[in-house]
Every structure is written in structure tokens, then in C-alpha cells.
JSON list of C-alpha atoms in Angstrom, two decimals:
[
{"chain": "A", "resi": 1338, "resn": "MET", "atom": "CA", "xyz": [58.85, 95.43, 89.89]},
{"chain": "A", "resi": 1339, "resn": "ILE", "atom": "CA", "xyz": [61.02, 95.57, 92.90]},
{"chain": "A", "resi": 1340, "resn": "THR", "atom": "CA", "xyz": [63.59, 92.53, 93.10]},
{"chain": "A", "resi": 1341, "resn": "SER", "atom": "CA", "xyz": [65.59, 91.55, 96.41]},
{"chain": "A", "resi": 1342, "resn": "TRP", "atom": "CA", "xyz": [68.63, 93.70, 95.34]},
{"chain": "A", "resi": 1343, "resn": "ASP", "atom": "CA", "xyz": [66.40, 96.98, 95.28]},
{"chain": "A", "resi": 1344, "resn": "ILE", "atom": "CA", "xyz": [65.57, 96.07, 98.88]},
{"chain": "A", "resi": 1345, "resn": "ILE", "atom": "CA", "xyz": [68.91, 95.31, 100.02]},
{"chain": "A", "resi": 1346, "resn": "MET", "atom": "CA", "xyz": [70.28, 98.63, 98.39]},
{"chain": "A", "resi": 1347, "resn": "LEU", "atom": "CA", "xyz": [67.07, 100.45, 100.04]},
{"chain": "A", "resi": 1348, "resn": "VAL", "atom": "CA", "xyz": [68.20, 99.15, 103.50]},
{"chain": "A", "resi": 1349, "resn": "HIS", "atom": "CA", "xyz": [71.81, 99.86, 103.04]},
{"chain": "A", "resi": 1350, "resn": "ALA", "atom": "CA", "xyz": [70.80, 103.69, 102.05]},
{"chain": "A", "resi": 1351, "resn": "MET", "atom": "CA", "xyz": [68.92, 104.03, 105.00]},
{"chain": "A", "resi": 1352, "resn": "GLY", "atom": "CA", "xyz": [71.68, 102.64, 107.14]},
{"chain": "A", "resi": 1353, "resn": "ILE", "atom": "CA", "xyz": [73.99, 105.20, 105.78]},
{"chain": "A", "resi": 1354, "resn": "THR", "atom": "CA", "xyz": [71.43, 107.70, 106.22]},
{"chain": "A", "resi": 1355, "resn": "TYR", "atom": "CA", "xyz": [71.06, 107.25, 109.79]},
{"chain": "A", "resi": 1356, "resn": "ARG", "atom": "CA", "xyz": [75.24, 106.80, 110.61]},
{"chain": "A", "resi": 1357, "resn": "VAL", "atom": "CA", "xyz": [75.74, 110.20, 108.51]},
{"chain": "A", "resi": 1358, "resn": "PRO", "atom": "CA", "xyz": [74.88, 112.77, 111.36]},
{"chain": "A", "resi": 1359, "resn": "ARG", "atom": "CA", "xyz": [76.22, 110.03, 114.17]},
{"chain": "A", "resi": 1360, "resn": "VAL", "atom": "CA", "xyz": [79.72, 110.02, 112.32]},
{"chain": "A", "resi": 1361, "resn": "LEU", "atom": "CA", "xyz": [79.81, 114.16, 111.93]},
{"chain": "A", "resi": 1362, "resn": "ASP", "atom": "CA", "xyz": [78.94, 114.46, 115.36]},
{"chain": "A", "resi": 1363, "resn": "ARG", "atom": "CA", "xyz": [81.46, 111.92, 116.68]},
{"chain": "A", "resi": 1364, "resn": "TRP", "atom": "CA", "xyz": [84.22, 113.45, 114.69]},
{"chain": "A", "resi": 1365, "resn": "SER", "atom": "CA", "xyz": [83.32, 116.85, 115.78]},
{"chain": "A", "resi": 1366, "resn": "LEU", "atom": "CA", "xyz": [83.77, 116.21, 119.44]},
{"chain": "A", "resi": 1367, "resn": "ILE", "atom": "CA", "xyz": [86.84, 114.23, 118.65]},
{"chain": "A", "resi": 1368, "resn": "THR", "atom": "CA", "xyz": [88.57, 116.80, 117.00]},
{"chain": "A", "resi": 1369, "resn": "SER", "atom": "CA", "xyz": [87.32, 119.66, 118.81]},
{"chain": "A", "resi": 1370, "resn": "CYS", "atom": "CA", "xyz": [88.58, 118.62, 122.36]},
{"chain": "A", "resi": 1371, "resn": "ASP", "atom": "CA", "xyz": [92.38, 118.59, 123.54]},
{"chain": "A", "resi": 1372, "resn": "PRO", "atom": "CA", "xyz": [93.97, 115.08, 122.94]},
{"chain": "A", "resi": 1373, "resn": "VAL", "atom": "CA", "xyz": [95.27, 115.37, 126.46]},
{"chain": "A", "resi": 1374, "resn": "ASN", "atom": "CA", "xyz": [91.87, 115.22, 127.69]},
{"chain": "A", "resi": 1375, "resn": "LEU", "atom": "CA", "xyz": [90.70, 112.31, 125.48]},
{"chain": "A", "resi": 1376, "resn": "CYS", "atom": "CA", "xyz": [91.23, 108.71, 126.62]},
{"chain": "A", "resi": 1377, "resn": "ASP", "atom": "CA", "xyz": [93.56, 106.46, 124.28]},
{"chain": "A", "resi": 1378, "resn": "ALA", "atom": "CA", "xyz": [90.77, 104.93, 122.35]},
{"chain": "A", "resi": 1379, "resn": "CYS", "atom": "CA", "xyz": [89.40, 108.36, 121.32]},
{"chain": "A", "resi": 1380, "resn": "ARG", "atom": "CA", "xyz": [93.14, 109.66, 121.13]},
{"chain": "A", "resi": 1381, "resn": "ASP", "atom": "CA", "xyz": [93.60, 107.06, 118.67]},
{"chain": "A", "resi": 1382, "resn": "GLU", "atom": "CA", "xyz": [90.58, 107.58, 116.74]},
{"chain": "A", "resi": 1383, "resn": "ARG", "atom": "CA", "xyz": [91.23, 111.22, 116.64]},
{"chain": "A", "resi": 1384, "resn": "ARG", "atom": "CA", "xyz": [94.61, 110.38, 115.10]},
{"chain": "A", "resi": 1385, "resn": "LYS", "atom": "CA", "xyz": [93.18, 108.34, 112.39]},
{"chain": "A", "resi": 1386, "resn": "VAL", "atom": "CA", "xyz": [90.64, 110.69, 111.30]},
{"chain": "A", "resi": 1387, "resn": "MET", "atom": "CA", "xyz": [93.03, 113.63, 111.16]},
{"chain": "A", "resi": 1388, "resn": "HIS", "atom": "CA", "xyz": [95.24, 111.17, 109.09]},
{"chain": "A", "resi": 1389, "resn": "GLU", "atom": "CA", "xyz": [92.31, 110.42, 106.83]},
{"chain": "A", "resi": 1390, "resn": "ALA", "atom": "CA", "xyz": [91.62, 113.88, 106.68]},
{"chain": "A", "resi": 1391, "resn": "ALA", "atom": "CA", "xyz": [94.89, 114.72, 105.39]},
{"chain": "A", "resi": 1392, "resn": "GLN", "atom": "CA", "xyz": [94.54, 112.20, 102.56]},
{"chain": "A", "resi": 1393, "resn": "PHE", "atom": "CA", "xyz": [91.34, 113.04, 101.29]},
{"chain": "A", "resi": 1394, "resn": "GLU", "atom": "CA", "xyz": [92.24, 116.79, 101.39]},
{"chain": "A", "resi": 1395, "resn": "VAL", "atom": "CA", "xyz": [93.81, 116.83, 97.60]},
{"chain": "A", "resi": 1396, "resn": "TYR", "atom": "CA", "xyz": [89.65, 115.77, 96.78]},
{"chain": "A", "resi": 1397, "resn": "GLY", "atom": "CA", "xyz": [89.06, 119.55, 98.04]},
{"chain": "A", "resi": 1398, "resn": "ALA", "atom": "CA", "xyz": [85.64, 120.16, 99.44]},
{"chain": "A", "resi": 1399, "resn": "PHE", "atom": "CA", "xyz": [84.15, 117.17, 98.29]},
{"chain": "A", "resi": 1400, "resn": "GLY", "atom": "CA", "xyz": [87.19, 114.90, 100.04]},
{"chain": "A", "resi": 1401, "resn": "SER", "atom": "CA", "xyz": [85.33, 115.53, 103.49]},
{"chain": "A", "resi": 1402, "resn": "ALA", "atom": "CA", "xyz": [82.35, 114.62, 102.23]},
{"chain": "A", "resi": 1403, "resn": "LEU", "atom": "CA", "xyz": [83.64, 111.19, 100.64]},
{"chain": "A", "resi": 1404, "resn": "MET", "atom": "CA", "xyz": [85.42, 110.52, 104.01]},
{"chain": "A", "resi": 1405, "resn": "VAL", "atom": "CA", "xyz": [82.24, 110.82, 105.93]},
{"chain": "A", "resi": 1406, "resn": "MET", "atom": "CA", "xyz": [80.23, 108.61, 103.22]},
{"chain": "A", "resi": 1407, "resn": "LEU", "atom": "CA", "xyz": [83.00, 106.04, 103.33]},
{"chain": "A", "resi": 1408, "resn": "GLU", "atom": "CA", "xyz": [82.96, 105.90, 106.91]},
{"chain": "A", "resi": 1409, "resn": "ALA", "atom": "CA", "xyz": [79.02, 105.69, 107.05]},
{"chain": "A", "resi": 1410, "resn": "MET", "atom": "CA", "xyz": [78.99, 102.95, 104.33]},
{"chain": "A", "resi": 1411, "resn": "ALA", "atom": "CA", "xyz": [80.59, 100.42, 106.52]},
{"chain": "A", "resi": 1412, "resn": "TRP", "atom": "CA", "xyz": [77.55, 100.51, 109.33]},
{"chain": "A", "resi": 1413, "resn": "PHE", "atom": "CA", "xyz": [77.34, 96.60, 108.64]},
{"chain": "A", "resi": 1414, "resn": "ILE", "atom": "CA", "xyz": [80.64, 95.90, 109.12]},
{"chain": "A", "resi": 1415, "resn": "LYS", "atom": "CA", "xyz": [81.31, 97.75, 112.72]},
{"chain": "A", "resi": 1416, "resn": "PRO", "atom": "CA", "xyz": [79.92, 95.05, 114.75]},
{"chain": "A", "resi": 1417, "resn": "LEU", "atom": "CA", "xyz": [81.28, 92.24, 112.95]},
{"chain": "A", "resi": 1418, "resn": "ILE", "atom": "CA", "xyz": [85.37, 93.66, 113.75]},
{"chain": "A", "resi": 1419, "resn": "PRO", "atom": "CA", "xyz": [85.47, 92.43, 117.49]},
{"chain": "A", "resi": 1420, "resn": "ALA", "atom": "CA", "xyz": [84.11, 88.90, 116.61]},
{"chain": "A", "resi": 1421, "resn": "SER", "atom": "CA", "xyz": [86.98, 88.97, 113.86]},
{"chain": "A", "resi": 1422, "resn": "ARG", "atom": "CA", "xyz": [89.86, 89.82, 115.83]},
{"chain": "A", "resi": 1423, "resn": "LYS", "atom": "CA", "xyz": [89.15, 87.36, 118.46]},
{"chain": "A", "resi": 1424, "resn": "ALA", "atom": "CA", "xyz": [88.72, 84.62, 115.75]},
{"chain": "A", "resi": 1425, "resn": "PHE", "atom": "CA", "xyz": [91.94, 85.84, 114.69]},
{"chain": "A", "resi": 1426, "resn": "ARG", "atom": "CA", "xyz": [93.60, 85.95, 117.61]},
{"chain": "A", "resi": 1427, "resn": "LYS", "atom": "CA", "xyz": [94.12, 89.55, 117.57]},
{"chain": "A", "resi": 1428, "resn": "GLU", "atom": "CA", "xyz": [93.97, 92.16, 120.78]},
{"chain": "A", "resi": 1429, "resn": "ARG", "atom": "CA", "xyz": [90.69, 93.58, 121.49]},
{"chain": "A", "resi": 1430, "resn": "LEU", "atom": "CA", "xyz": [90.90, 97.20, 120.39]},
{"chain": "A", "resi": 1431, "resn": "PRO", "atom": "CA", "xyz": [90.62, 99.78, 123.24]},
{"chain": "A", "resi": 1432, "resn": "THR", "atom": "CA", "xyz": [87.58, 101.39, 123.46]},
{"chain": "A", "resi": 1433, "resn": "CYS", "atom": "CA", "xyz": [86.22, 104.82, 125.36]},
{"chain": "A", "resi": 1434, "resn": "SER", "atom": "CA", "xyz": [86.72, 105.06, 128.95]},
{"chain": "A", "resi": 1435, "resn": "LYS", "atom": "CA", "xyz": [83.41, 107.03, 128.79]},
{"chain": "A", "resi": 1436, "resn": "GLY", "atom": "CA", "xyz": [83.83, 108.78, 132.45]},
{"chain": "A", "resi": 1437, "resn": "THR", "atom": "CA", "xyz": [86.46, 111.25, 131.97]},
{"chain": "A", "resi": 1438, "resn": "CYS", "atom": "CA", "xyz": [86.81, 111.22, 128.04]},
{"chain": "A", "resi": 1439, "resn": "LEU", "atom": "CA", "xyz": [85.26, 114.63, 126.84]},
{"chain": "A", "resi": 1440, "resn": "ALA", "atom": "CA", "xyz": [84.35, 113.17, 123.67]},
{"chain": "A", "resi": 1441, "resn": "HIS", "atom": "CA", "xyz": [81.69, 110.87, 125.60]},
{"chain": "A", "resi": 1442, "resn": "THR", "atom": "CA", "xyz": [80.50, 113.61, 127.74]},
{"chain": "A", "resi": 1443, "resn": "GLY", "atom": "CA", "xyz": [79.56, 115.55, 124.69]},
{"chain": "A", "resi": 1444, "resn": "GLN", "atom": "CA", "xyz": [81.23, 118.81, 125.87]},
{"chain": "A", "resi": 1445, "resn": "ALA", "atom": "CA", "xyz": [82.84, 120.89, 123.14]},
{"chain": "A", "resi": 1446, "resn": "ALA", "atom": "CA", "xyz": [86.20, 122.23, 123.93]},
{"chain": "A", "resi": 1447, "resn": "THR", "atom": "CA", "xyz": [86.08, 125.69, 125.56]}
]
């Protein structure tokens, strides 16, 4: 018998499955680009990813997979972050400039 908890877990697993390739593509673009060619928001995200990668390095090969899974598991929280920052009167997080940023154009570093 399928319960409501089973349906919630299925939706959450589908969200994770959908987000994992996107997280990997985004991190690949950010980490392969020269930080000088990135906008401020992508440079901050790159710094965060590199810092977290150093922390998860102690887990070996399992660490990078765990890092990606943890990032993908928070897919339902991402839309709530701007609203919660506004509610607590914190300034907005920087967003990608998209025009000149290599991480947005999708061009890998050469």
C-alpha cells in the first residue's frame, strides 16, 4: 500500500535526480573558468564550491559524490532563500551578470 510518505519521498527523489546533472554542469563551468572572467556572484559560488570540496576531500572518492548529493537534495529550499533573506532584512545575494560571465555563456575555459 502506497502511503503519502512514499509519494513525498518519490517526489523528493525525482527532484534530486533532476538536479544532479545540473549541479555537475554548473560546477564544471564554474571551476573550469578563470576566476578573473567570472562575475562576482559566480566567483563567490566558485569559492564556496572549492572550499566545500576541500572539506569533503577527507572522504576520498565518496566525498565528491556526497557533496553533489547534498547540493541536489536542497532543491526545494532554493526558491525560499530570497524570501527568507528579505523577511530577515538581509541584503540580497548577488546574481550572475549573465552577459559577460563565462559561467553563464557555457563556454569552457580554453
